Amino acid sequence: MTTALRAGIRRGLTEFGISLRTPGDVLFIIIGLVIVAVVLWLNRDAEFAPGAPLGWYVVPSVLTIQLLFIATYGLATVIVTEREDGTLMRARSLPSGLRVYAVGVTTRTLAEIACTVLPTLVIAAIILGGDLGLDALGVLQVLAMLALGTVALTPFGFVVGTVFRNPRAVGGWGFLVVGAVALVSGLFQPLSTLPAWVQPIGLVLPLYWIGHAMRSAFLPDEFGVVEIWGGWHVGLAFAIVAAWAVVGLVLAPRLLRRVARRETASGIEARRQAALQRA
Amino acid sequence: MTTQPVVDVRGLRMRYGTRDVLDGIDVRIDRGEVVALLGPNGAGKTTTIEILEGFRRPTAGTVAVLGEDPAHAGDAWRARVGVVLQSWRDHARWRVGPLLEQFAELYRPFTAEGRRGPYDLAELLDLVGLAEHRGALVRSLSGGQRRRLDVAIGLVGRPELLFLDEPTTGFDPVARHEFHELINRLSDFDDTTVLLTTHDLAEAEKIASRILILDGGRIVADGSATDLARSVAGVSEISWREGGSRQVHSAADPVPFVRDLLARPGVQVTELQVRSQTLEETYLSMVARHEAAGDRHPIDQEAS
C-alpha cells in the first residue's frame, strides 16, 4: 500500500514535470493567469460596496472556478485521453497499477492547483495594492477549503472522465457543463440575485459552498447580507463540501475499476483506428 | 510445483451476443514451454490471450493460470505475469529510462523469497536492444523500437509467464532475429513460459516448441511443427541438377527416391536439395481442410 502511494506520488510529480516542459500546457496556465490579471486590473477601482473593492468578491470566485476547472474538467480530459491511448490498460497489466495510476493523476491535479492558485493570490495582492482583505484565520480558512474542495471535486473528475468515451465530448460538453455549474453556483454574480428556481440547484451543489467559505474569508463580516440566507454559514459550508467529498471518495474508485475492467486491448485498437480517421 | 501446469484451461467458451468466438477450448501449458497460437484473423487468438491475462471474463469454462483464476487474481499474481498487448500508444511524453524504472519499482514488494527481483535498467535495455535510447522520448521511437519497449515493460518484473500478442510487428530482420534469441534465452535459462500469437509462420516455427492452431473457435492442431507436418499428408520437394538441367520431384518420403536417384549408373547429380514441408504449407492445408469440413456441415454453421 505504501509502495503504491509512494510510486503514485512520484508518478504524478513526473507527469507534472513533463507538463511544465510542454509549451501547450504551460501556455494554458499562463493564459488563465493573464485573464485573471486583466479582470482584476480593469476593476481595480470598482467597489462591490462602500469600503470593499470588487476584487474581494472576484478573487474567491476565481479561486473556486480554478479549482473546479482543474479538478473536474482538466482531470476528466486527462482520464478520457489516457483511457483511449491505453495508459489505463497498461495500469491494469501491472501489479498495484490502477492504484498507482489513481494516486498519480490526483497528485498531478494537486500540483496543478497549487501552481495556479498561488500565482493567482500573488497577482491579486499586487493589483489590489497588497490588501486582499484576509487575516491569518482567513488564510487558513482559504487553504482548508482549497484542500477539502479538491477532495470533493477530484472524484467527480474521475466520474466525468470515465462516463465519456470520446476526448472531444469532454472538451465540448464538459466545458459547457462546468460553465453552467459555475453560473448557478453564484460564482459570476451572487446566488441571491439569480432567479428563485436556480437557487436550490446552486445550494445542492458543492461549488456554492466552496465559494461561500472563500468569500467569508475575503469579505468583511457585514457583507454576508448578499449571501443566500443573509449571513455567513462557514460550518455548514464545510459540512456540505465534506459530505460531497465522502460521496465522491466512495464512488470514484468503484467506477474507475469498473471502467478499467471493461477496457480491452481490442477496444483500444478499435478506438485508435477511429482516432486516426478523425485526424 | 513442477507438475502443476502454468496454464490449465478446460471447456473455455466465449460468446458475444449470439456468436461463439471460442467454442470449447482445452489447453495445458507446462513450465518453460514456448507456445505459438496461430490462426486466421477473427479465430479468437486475442480473445483467448485476454482471458488468460485476466482482462476478459469467459462465458463458460474453468481457467487456471499459475494456479489462480485470472479474473479474480490479485497483485501478487499480476507480478508473476508479463503482458505485451497488440498495440500501445501510452506514455508517449515519458522518457524510456524513467518509465521502465517506475514500473520496475512496482514489482519490488512482490519479489518472492529466493527469486530475483525486477531487472536492472541497463541490463533490460541491453536485452531488448534499446541501450542507446535510455534518454529518448517514447514518442520519438520508431515502430520497431516502441514494440521493443513494450516487450521490455512486459519483461521488467522477470515474469514466470509472458504473453506476447503479435510481438514482432514492425521489426526489421535484425531486430526480429535478436528478439527470437531473446525468447530462446528466456525459456532456456530462466525457465520462462511464453505464449505468443503471430502471423509470421516462419517465426513460430523458429521459436515455438509447440504450436496451437485456432480456427472457428476451436483448437484444430496442437504439437511441434514436425508433428503437425506429419499429421497432414505432406510432401517433400527434391530438386537437383542433372546434365545441365534442373529437375524437381515431390515425394511423401524423400529417402528411397534420393537413394534410387544417386544409385542410377552414369548420371551426374549435382546441387541436390531436399526441402521438407514448411509450417506455412502445413498451416494452409490445415486451415483449408478445416474450412472444407465446415462446408460439409452447413447446418452446424447456421445453428451456432
mmCIF file of N, CA, C and O in Angstrom, chain A residues 3-4 6-7 10-11 14-15 18-19 21-22 25 81 84-90 92-97 99-100 108 261-269 271-272 275, chain B residues 46-47 50 53-57 75-76 78-79 81 83 85-95 98-99 101-103 105-107 109-110 146 149-150 153-154 156 165:
data_model
loop_
_atom_site.group_PDB
_atom_site.id
_atom_site.type_symbol
_atom_site.label_atom_id
_atom_site.label_comp_id
_atom_site.label_asym_id
_atom_site.label_seq_id
_atom_site.Cartn_x
_atom_site.Cartn_y
_atom_site.Cartn_z
ATOM 1 N N THR A 3 3.948 1.393 -0.892
ATOM 2 C CA THR A 3 4.699 1.414 -2.152
ATOM 3 C C THR A 3 3.842 2.049 -3.237
ATOM 4 O O THR A 3 4.313 2.887 -4.010
ATOM 5 N N ALA A 4 2.568 1.643 -3.286
ATOM 6 C CA ALA A 4 1.660 2.181 -4.298
ATOM 7 C C ALA A 4 1.518 3.692 -4.123
ATOM 8 O O ALA A 4 1.519 4.453 -5.093
ATOM 9 N N ARG A 6 3.668 5.776 -2.632
ATOM 10 C CA ARG A 6 4.914 6.462 -2.965
ATOM 11 C C ARG A 6 5.121 6.477 -4.477
ATOM 12 O O ARG A 6 5.447 7.502 -5.062
ATOM 13 N N ALA A 7 4.892 5.319 -5.105
ATOM 14 C CA ALA A 7 5.073 5.234 -6.559
ATOM 15 C C ALA A 7 4.093 6.160 -7.269
ATOM 16 O O ALA A 7 4.442 6.800 -8.264
ATOM 17 N N ARG A 10 5.236 9.796 -6.927
ATOM 18 C CA ARG A 10 6.383 10.018 -7.809
ATOM 19 C C ARG A 10 5.926 10.115 -9.265
ATOM 20 O O ARG A 10 6.380 10.961 -10.030
ATOM 21 N N ARG A 11 4.988 9.244 -9.611
ATOM 22 C CA ARG A 11 4.455 9.247 -10.968
ATOM 23 C C ARG A 11 3.767 10.574 -11.287
ATOM 24 O O ARG A 11 3.970 11.161 -12.335
ATOM 25 N N THR A 14 6.309 13.320 -11.757
ATOM 26 C CA THR A 14 6.979 13.193 -13.057
ATOM 27 C C THR A 14 6.068 13.728 -14.153
ATOM 28 O O THR A 14 6.492 14.485 -15.030
ATOM 29 N N GLU A 15 4.779 13.343 -14.087
ATOM 30 C CA GLU A 15 3.827 13.791 -15.098
ATOM 31 C C GLU A 15 3.697 15.311 -15.088
ATOM 32 O O GLU A 15 3.629 15.950 -16.131
ATOM 33 N N ILE A 18 6.646 16.858 -16.673
ATOM 34 C CA ILE A 18 6.533 16.782 -18.133
ATOM 35 C C ILE A 18 5.626 17.909 -18.636
ATOM 36 O O ILE A 18 5.932 18.585 -19.609
ATOM 37 N N SER A 19 4.516 18.140 -17.894
ATOM 38 C CA SER A 19 3.588 19.223 -18.257
ATOM 39 C C SER A 19 4.307 20.566 -18.287
ATOM 40 O O SER A 19 4.106 21.376 -19.185
ATOM 41 N N ARG A 21 7.233 21.183 -18.943
ATOM 42 C CA ARG A 21 8.155 21.304 -20.077
ATOM 43 C C ARG A 21 7.409 21.233 -21.408
ATOM 44 O O ARG A 21 8.028 21.232 -22.460
ATOM 45 N N THR A 22 6.055 21.158 -21.340
ATOM 46 C CA THR A 22 5.260 21.121 -22.565
ATOM 47 C C THR A 22 4.667 22.501 -22.809
ATOM 48 O O THR A 22 3.844 22.967 -22.022
ATOM 49 N N ASP A 25 0.811 23.105 -22.388
ATOM 50 C CA ASP A 25 0.281 23.026 -21.025
ATOM 51 C C ASP A 25 0.608 24.281 -20.226
ATOM 52 O O ASP A 25 -0.219 24.802 -19.469
ATOM 53 N N THR A 81 -8.453 10.813 -22.243
ATOM 54 C CA THR A 81 -7.357 10.672 -23.198
ATOM 55 C C THR A 81 -6.529 9.430 -22.886
ATOM 56 O O THR A 81 -6.197 8.645 -23.774
ATOM 57 N N GLU A 84 -8.116 6.234 -23.803
ATOM 58 C CA GLU A 84 -8.085 5.951 -25.231
ATOM 59 C C GLU A 84 -6.706 5.475 -25.682
ATOM 60 O O GLU A 84 -6.593 4.599 -26.531
ATOM 61 N N ASP A 85 -5.639 6.049 -25.118
ATOM 62 C CA ASP A 85 -4.315 5.672 -25.628
ATOM 63 C C ASP A 85 -3.759 4.423 -24.938
ATOM 64 O O ASP A 85 -2.664 3.965 -25.264
ATOM 65 N N GLY A 86 -4.506 3.856 -23.990
ATOM 66 C CA GLY A 86 -4.086 2.585 -23.405
ATOM 67 C C GLY A 86 -3.346 2.709 -22.082
ATOM 68 O O GLY A 86 -2.924 1.704 -21.520
ATOM 69 N N THR A 87 -3.200 3.936 -21.554
ATOM 70 C CA THR A 87 -2.495 4.095 -20.272
ATOM 71 C C THR A 87 -3.227 3.348 -19.150
ATOM 72 O O THR A 87 -2.611 2.705 -18.296
ATOM 73 N N LEU A 88 -4.568 3.414 -19.189
ATOM 74 C CA LEU A 88 -5.365 2.752 -18.157
ATOM 75 C C LEU A 88 -5.208 1.230 -18.265
ATOM 76 O O LEU A 88 -5.104 0.524 -17.262
ATOM 77 N N MET A 89 -5.166 0.755 -19.511
ATOM 78 C CA MET A 89 -4.978 -0.674 -19.763
ATOM 79 C C MET A 89 -3.599 -1.114 -19.269
ATOM 80 O O MET A 89 -3.457 -2.171 -18.670
ATOM 81 N N ARG A 90 -2.614 -0.286 -19.532
ATOM 82 C CA ARG A 90 -1.253 -0.573 -19.066
ATOM 83 C C ARG A 90 -1.258 -0.692 -17.543
ATOM 84 O O ARG A 90 -0.660 -1.614 -16.980
ATOM 85 N N ARG A 92 -3.588 -1.601 -15.662
ATOM 86 C CA ARG A 92 -4.195 -2.882 -15.263
ATOM 87 C C ARG A 92 -3.239 -4.046 -15.384
ATOM 88 O O ARG A 92 -3.395 -5.046 -14.713
ATOM 89 N N SER A 93 -2.274 -3.930 -16.299
ATOM 90 C CA SER A 93 -1.381 -5.061 -16.542
ATOM 91 C C SER A 93 -0.229 -5.104 -15.540
ATOM 92 O O SER A 93 0.565 -6.019 -15.568
ATOM 93 N N LEU A 94 -0.142 -4.105 -14.657
ATOM 94 C CA LEU A 94 0.966 -4.035 -13.696
ATOM 95 C C LEU A 94 0.452 -4.278 -12.280
ATOM 96 O O LEU A 94 -0.692 -3.937 -11.969
ATOM 97 N N PRO A 95 1.302 -4.838 -11.406
ATOM 98 C CA PRO A 95 0.849 -5.034 -10.021
ATOM 99 C C PRO A 95 0.606 -3.680 -9.337
ATOM 100 O O PRO A 95 1.426 -2.776 -9.493
ATOM 101 N N SER A 96 -0.522 -3.541 -8.645
ATOM 102 C CA SER A 96 -0.945 -2.290 -7.996
ATOM 103 C C SER A 96 -1.116 -1.154 -8.999
ATOM 104 O O SER A 96 -1.193 0.009 -8.616
ATOM 105 N N GLY A 97 -1.147 -1.483 -10.304
ATOM 106 C CA GLY A 97 -1.120 -0.460 -11.346
ATOM 107 C C GLY A 97 -2.238 0.567 -11.258
ATOM 108 O O GLY A 97 -1.992 1.764 -11.368
ATOM 109 N N ARG A 99 -4.082 1.467 -8.685
ATOM 110 C CA ARG A 99 -3.954 2.333 -7.505
ATOM 111 C C ARG A 99 -2.880 3.392 -7.746
ATOM 112 O O ARG A 99 -3.070 4.568 -7.462
ATOM 113 N N VAL A 100 -1.763 2.954 -8.291
ATOM 114 C CA VAL A 100 -0.671 3.888 -8.581
ATOM 115 C C VAL A 100 -1.154 4.936 -9.584
ATOM 116 O O VAL A 100 -0.876 6.126 -9.440
ATOM 117 N N ARG A 108 -0.887 14.847 -9.590
ATOM 118 C CA ARG A 108 -0.676 15.793 -10.679
ATOM 119 C C ARG A 108 -1.688 16.938 -10.601
ATOM 120 O O ARG A 108 -1.358 18.107 -10.796
ATOM 121 N N ARG A 261 -12.044 -2.443 -16.007
ATOM 122 C CA ARG A 261 -12.319 -3.849 -16.222
ATOM 123 C C ARG A 261 -12.917 -4.091 -17.602
ATOM 124 O O ARG A 261 -12.686 -5.088 -18.247
ATOM 125 N N ARG A 262 -13.719 -3.116 -18.040
ATOM 126 C CA ARG A 262 -14.366 -3.267 -19.344
ATOM 127 C C ARG A 262 -13.403 -3.009 -20.493
ATOM 128 O O ARG A 262 -13.656 -3.361 -21.623
ATOM 129 N N GLU A 263 -12.296 -2.330 -20.167
ATOM 130 C CA GLU A 263 -11.353 -1.947 -21.207
ATOM 131 C C GLU A 263 -10.630 -3.179 -21.729
ATOM 132 O O GLU A 263 -10.195 -4.022 -20.960
ATOM 133 N N THR A 264 -10.483 -3.313 -23.053
ATOM 134 C CA THR A 264 -9.721 -4.437 -23.593
ATOM 135 C C THR A 264 -8.803 -3.906 -24.673
ATOM 136 O O THR A 264 -9.014 -2.824 -25.214
ATOM 137 N N ALA A 265 -7.794 -4.696 -24.964
ATOM 138 C CA ALA A 265 -6.818 -4.272 -25.963
ATOM 139 C C ALA A 265 -7.486 -4.082 -27.319
ATOM 140 O O ALA A 265 -7.203 -3.140 -28.036
ATOM 141 N N SER A 266 -8.406 -4.981 -27.663
ATOM 142 C CA SER A 266 -9.036 -4.866 -28.973
ATOM 143 C C SER A 266 -9.886 -3.594 -29.043
ATOM 144 O O SER A 266 -9.972 -2.962 -30.086
ATOM 145 N N GLY A 267 -10.495 -3.234 -27.901
ATOM 146 C CA GLY A 267 -11.271 -1.996 -27.854
ATOM 147 C C GLY A 267 -10.380 -0.790 -28.093
ATOM 148 O O GLY A 267 -10.739 0.133 -28.825
ATOM 149 N N ILE A 268 -9.186 -0.818 -27.482
ATOM 150 C CA ILE A 268 -8.247 0.296 -27.651
ATOM 151 C C ILE A 268 -7.820 0.389 -29.113
ATOM 152 O O ILE A 268 -7.771 1.456 -29.694
ATOM 153 N N GLU A 269 -7.563 -0.771 -29.711
ATOM 154 C CA GLU A 269 -7.147 -0.796 -31.110
ATOM 155 C C GLU A 269 -8.261 -0.215 -31.990
ATOM 156 O O GLU A 269 -8.004 0.587 -32.878
ATOM 157 N N ARG A 271 -10.540 1.952 -31.154
ATOM 158 C CA ARG A 271 -10.637 3.397 -30.980
ATOM 159 C C ARG A 271 -9.444 4.123 -31.590
ATOM 160 O O ARG A 271 -9.554 5.251 -32.026
ATOM 161 N N ARG A 272 -8.278 3.413 -31.618
ATOM 162 C CA ARG A 272 -7.102 4.006 -32.246
ATOM 163 C C ARG A 272 -7.391 4.231 -33.728
ATOM 164 O O ARG A 272 -7.100 5.286 -34.273
ATOM 165 N N ALA A 275 -9.659 7.140 -34.038
ATOM 166 C CA ALA A 275 -8.937 8.396 -33.813
ATOM 167 C C ALA A 275 -8.159 8.783 -35.067
ATOM 168 O O ALA A 275 -8.085 9.951 -35.441
ATOM 169 N N THR B 46 -6.699 -13.353 -29.889
ATOM 170 C CA THR B 46 -6.573 -12.259 -28.926
ATOM 171 C C THR B 46 -7.547 -12.441 -27.774
ATOM 172 O O THR B 46 -7.198 -12.202 -26.615
ATOM 173 N N THR B 47 -8.772 -12.890 -28.082
ATOM 174 C CA THR B 47 -9.745 -13.144 -27.019
ATOM 175 C C THR B 47 -9.196 -14.171 -26.026
ATOM 176 O O THR B 47 -9.276 -13.978 -24.811
ATOM 177 N N GLU B 50 -6.503 -12.573 -23.930
ATOM 178 C CA GLU B 50 -7.051 -11.593 -22.982
ATOM 179 C C GLU B 50 -7.759 -12.273 -21.814
ATOM 180 O O GLU B 50 -7.769 -11.741 -20.706
ATOM 181 N N GLU B 53 -4.972 -13.420 -19.553
ATOM 182 C CA GLU B 53 -4.355 -12.274 -18.888
ATOM 183 C C GLU B 53 -5.257 -11.692 -17.798
ATOM 184 O O GLU B 53 -4.839 -10.823 -17.041
ATOM 185 N N GLY B 54 -6.518 -12.146 -17.780
ATOM 186 C CA GLY B 54 -7.453 -11.635 -16.781
ATOM 187 C C GLY B 54 -8.165 -10.359 -17.196
ATOM 188 O O GLY B 54 -8.758 -9.674 -16.381
ATOM 189 N N PHE B 55 -8.116 -10.013 -18.481
ATOM 190 C CA PHE B 55 -8.754 -8.780 -18.956
ATOM 191 C C PHE B 55 -10.173 -9.009 -19.444
ATOM 192 O O PHE B 55 -10.915 -8.058 -19.665
ATOM 193 N N ARG B 56 -10.525 -10.255 -19.668
ATOM 194 C CA ARG B 56 -11.891 -10.572 -20.091
ATOM 195 C C ARG B 56 -12.371 -11.758 -19.284
ATOM 196 O O ARG B 56 -11.579 -12.609 -18.912
ATOM 197 N N ARG B 57 -13.686 -11.792 -19.041
ATOM 198 C CA ARG B 57 -14.246 -12.955 -18.364
ATOM 199 C C ARG B 57 -14.881 -13.877 -19.378
ATOM 200 O O ARG B 57 -15.663 -13.429 -20.202
ATOM 201 N N ASP B 75 -2.702 -8.618 -6.939
ATOM 202 C CA ASP B 75 -1.456 -8.004 -7.390
ATOM 203 C C ASP B 75 -0.278 -8.974 -7.374
ATOM 204 O O ASP B 75 0.611 -8.887 -8.220
ATOM 205 N N ALA B 76 -0.263 -9.907 -6.409
ATOM 206 C CA ALA B 76 0.858 -10.847 -6.320
ATOM 207 C C ALA B 76 0.893 -11.729 -7.570
ATOM 208 O O ALA B 76 1.960 -12.034 -8.102
ATOM 209 N N ARG B 78 -0.439 -10.826 -10.545
ATOM 210 C CA ARG B 78 -0.109 -9.885 -11.609
ATOM 211 C C ARG B 78 1.414 -9.721 -11.755
ATOM 212 O O ARG B 78 1.942 -9.581 -12.847
ATOM 213 N N ALA B 79 2.093 -9.734 -10.592
ATOM 214 C CA ALA B 79 3.544 -9.521 -10.589
ATOM 215 C C ALA B 79 4.299 -10.699 -11.206
ATOM 216 O O ALA B 79 5.466 -10.571 -11.550
ATOM 217 N N VAL B 81 3.224 -12.251 -13.973
ATOM 218 C CA VAL B 81 2.795 -12.356 -15.368
ATOM 219 C C VAL B 81 3.245 -11.115 -16.142
ATOM 220 O O VAL B 81 3.091 -9.997 -15.662
ATOM 221 N N VAL B 83 2.865 -8.888 -19.742
ATOM 222 C CA VAL B 83 1.862 -8.722 -20.782
ATOM 223 C C VAL B 83 2.371 -7.776 -21.871
ATOM 224 O O VAL B 83 2.793 -6.667 -21.585
ATOM 225 N N LEU B 85 0.622 -6.348 -25.149
ATOM 226 C CA LEU B 85 -0.596 -6.330 -25.959
ATOM 227 C C LEU B 85 -0.275 -5.964 -27.405
ATOM 228 O O LEU B 85 0.858 -5.614 -27.732
ATOM 229 N N GLN B 86 -1.323 -6.008 -28.236
ATOM 230 C CA GLN B 86 -1.106 -5.823 -29.658
ATOM 231 C C GLN B 86 -0.660 -4.422 -30.034
ATOM 232 O O GLN B 86 0.237 -4.252 -30.841
ATOM 233 N N SER B 87 -1.316 -3.410 -29.472
ATOM 234 C CA SER B 87 -0.927 -2.053 -29.862
ATOM 235 C C SER B 87 -0.979 -1.152 -28.650
ATOM 236 O O SER B 87 -1.907 -1.198 -27.865
ATOM 237 N N TRP B 88 0.059 -0.342 -28.522
ATOM 238 C CA TRP B 88 0.105 0.521 -27.357
ATOM 239 C C TRP B 88 0.663 1.878 -27.742
ATOM 240 O O TRP B 88 1.675 1.972 -28.437
ATOM 241 N N ARG B 89 0.005 2.950 -27.304
ATOM 242 C CA ARG B 89 0.499 4.299 -27.593
ATOM 243 C C ARG B 89 0.695 5.091 -26.309
ATOM 244 O O ARG B 89 0.832 6.299 -26.329
ATOM 245 N N ASP B 90 0.620 4.399 -25.156
ATOM 246 C CA ASP B 90 0.615 5.114 -23.874
ATOM 247 C C ASP B 90 1.975 5.710 -23.521
ATOM 248 O O ASP B 90 2.994 5.326 -24.071
ATOM 249 N N HIS B 91 1.957 6.642 -22.589
ATOM 250 C CA HIS B 91 3.164 7.266 -22.040
ATOM 251 C C HIS B 91 4.072 7.865 -23.108
ATOM 252 O O HIS B 91 5.293 7.830 -22.982
ATOM 253 N N ALA B 92 3.471 8.446 -24.143
ATOM 254 C CA ALA B 92 4.248 8.995 -25.254
ATOM 255 C C ALA B 92 5.173 10.133 -24.792
ATOM 256 O O ALA B 92 6.217 10.356 -25.375
ATOM 257 N N ARG B 93 4.777 10.843 -23.715
ATOM 258 C CA ARG B 93 5.564 12.013 -23.296
ATOM 259 C C ARG B 93 6.691 11.646 -22.331
ATOM 260 O O ARG B 93 7.477 12.501 -21.952
ATOM 261 N N TRP B 94 6.725 10.381 -21.902
ATOM 262 C CA TRP B 94 7.756 9.961 -20.952
ATOM 263 C C TRP B 94 9.053 9.636 -21.678
ATOM 264 O O TRP B 94 9.057 9.419 -22.880
ATOM 265 N N ARG B 95 10.129 9.575 -20.886
ATOM 266 C CA ARG B 95 11.390 9.076 -21.428
ATOM 267 C C ARG B 95 11.530 7.598 -21.069
ATOM 268 O O ARG B 95 11.001 7.155 -20.044
ATOM 269 N N PRO B 98 13.120 6.572 -17.216
ATOM 270 C CA PRO B 98 12.246 6.778 -16.057
ATOM 271 C C PRO B 98 10.977 5.917 -16.100
ATOM 272 O O PRO B 98 10.502 5.463 -15.066
ATOM 273 N N LEU B 99 10.452 5.679 -17.312
ATOM 274 C CA LEU B 99 9.234 4.878 -17.428
ATOM 275 C C LEU B 99 9.496 3.449 -16.938
ATOM 276 O O LEU B 99 8.748 2.907 -16.120
ATOM 277 N N GLU B 101 11.929 2.446 -15.012
ATOM 278 C CA GLU B 101 12.279 2.455 -13.587
ATOM 279 C C GLU B 101 11.012 2.506 -12.734
ATOM 280 O O GLU B 101 10.896 1.814 -11.727
ATOM 281 N N GLN B 102 10.041 3.347 -13.173
ATOM 282 C CA GLN B 102 8.791 3.455 -12.433
ATOM 283 C C GLN B 102 8.082 2.114 -12.350
ATOM 284 O O GLN B 102 7.602 1.709 -11.287
ATOM 285 N N PHE B 103 8.044 1.405 -13.477
ATOM 286 C CA PHE B 103 7.340 0.128 -13.499
ATOM 287 C C PHE B 103 8.098 -0.939 -12.702
ATOM 288 O O PHE B 103 7.492 -1.758 -12.020
ATOM 289 N N GLU B 105 9.810 -0.583 -10.094
ATOM 290 C CA GLU B 105 9.576 -0.324 -8.664
ATOM 291 C C GLU B 105 8.333 -1.080 -8.165
ATOM 292 O O GLU B 105 8.304 -1.550 -7.032
ATOM 293 N N LEU B 106 7.314 -1.195 -9.036
ATOM 294 C CA LEU B 106 6.045 -1.807 -8.621
ATOM 295 C C LEU B 106 6.202 -3.297 -8.308
ATOM 296 O O LEU B 106 5.387 -3.873 -7.595
ATOM 297 N N TYR B 107 7.252 -3.926 -8.853
ATOM 298 C CA TYR B 107 7.417 -5.370 -8.658
ATOM 299 C C TYR B 107 8.186 -5.692 -7.382
ATOM 300 O O TYR B 107 8.162 -6.818 -6.929
ATOM 301 N N PRO B 109 7.869 -5.079 -4.088
ATOM 302 C CA PRO B 109 7.234 -5.694 -2.899
ATOM 303 C C PRO B 109 6.797 -7.133 -3.149
ATOM 304 O O PRO B 109 6.514 -7.854 -2.198
ATOM 305 N N PHE B 110 6.735 -7.550 -4.417
ATOM 306 C CA PHE B 110 6.207 -8.878 -4.704
ATOM 307 C C PHE B 110 7.312 -9.882 -5.035
ATOM 308 O O PHE B 110 7.039 -10.981 -5.495
ATOM 309 N N ARG B 146 9.523 1.065 -30.413
ATOM 310 C CA ARG B 146 8.382 1.171 -29.498
ATOM 311 C C ARG B 146 7.923 -0.232 -29.082
ATOM 312 O O ARG B 146 7.608 -0.495 -27.935
ATOM 313 N N LEU B 149 10.212 -1.609 -26.614
ATOM 314 C CA LEU B 149 9.939 -1.034 -25.295
ATOM 315 C C LEU B 149 8.768 -1.774 -24.638
ATOM 316 O O LEU B 149 8.795 -2.081 -23.442
ATOM 317 N N ASP B 150 7.725 -2.066 -25.432
ATOM 318 C CA ASP B 150 6.588 -2.825 -24.902
ATOM 319 C C ASP B 150 7.049 -4.178 -24.369
ATOM 320 O O ASP B 150 6.600 -4.625 -23.313
ATOM 321 N N ILE B 153 8.772 -3.666 -21.088
ATOM 322 C CA ILE B 153 7.826 -3.457 -19.987
ATOM 323 C C ILE B 153 7.215 -4.792 -19.567
ATOM 324 O O ILE B 153 7.031 -5.062 -18.384
ATOM 325 N N GLY B 154 6.944 -5.653 -20.553
ATOM 326 C CA GLY B 154 6.420 -6.974 -20.230
ATOM 327 C C GLY B 154 7.409 -7.811 -19.425
ATOM 328 O O GLY B 154 7.031 -8.634 -18.598
ATOM 329 N N VAL B 156 9.954 -6.527 -17.437
ATOM 330 C CA VAL B 156 10.667 -5.815 -16.363
ATOM 331 C C VAL B 156 10.603 -6.521 -15.011
ATOM 332 O O VAL B 156 11.555 -6.502 -14.242
ATOM 333 N N ASP B 165 1.315 -10.625 -27.736
ATOM 334 C CA ASP B 165 0.326 -10.612 -28.815
ATOM 335 C C ASP B 165 0.952 -9.903 -30.015
ATOM 336 O O ASP B 165 1.134 -8.688 -29.992
#
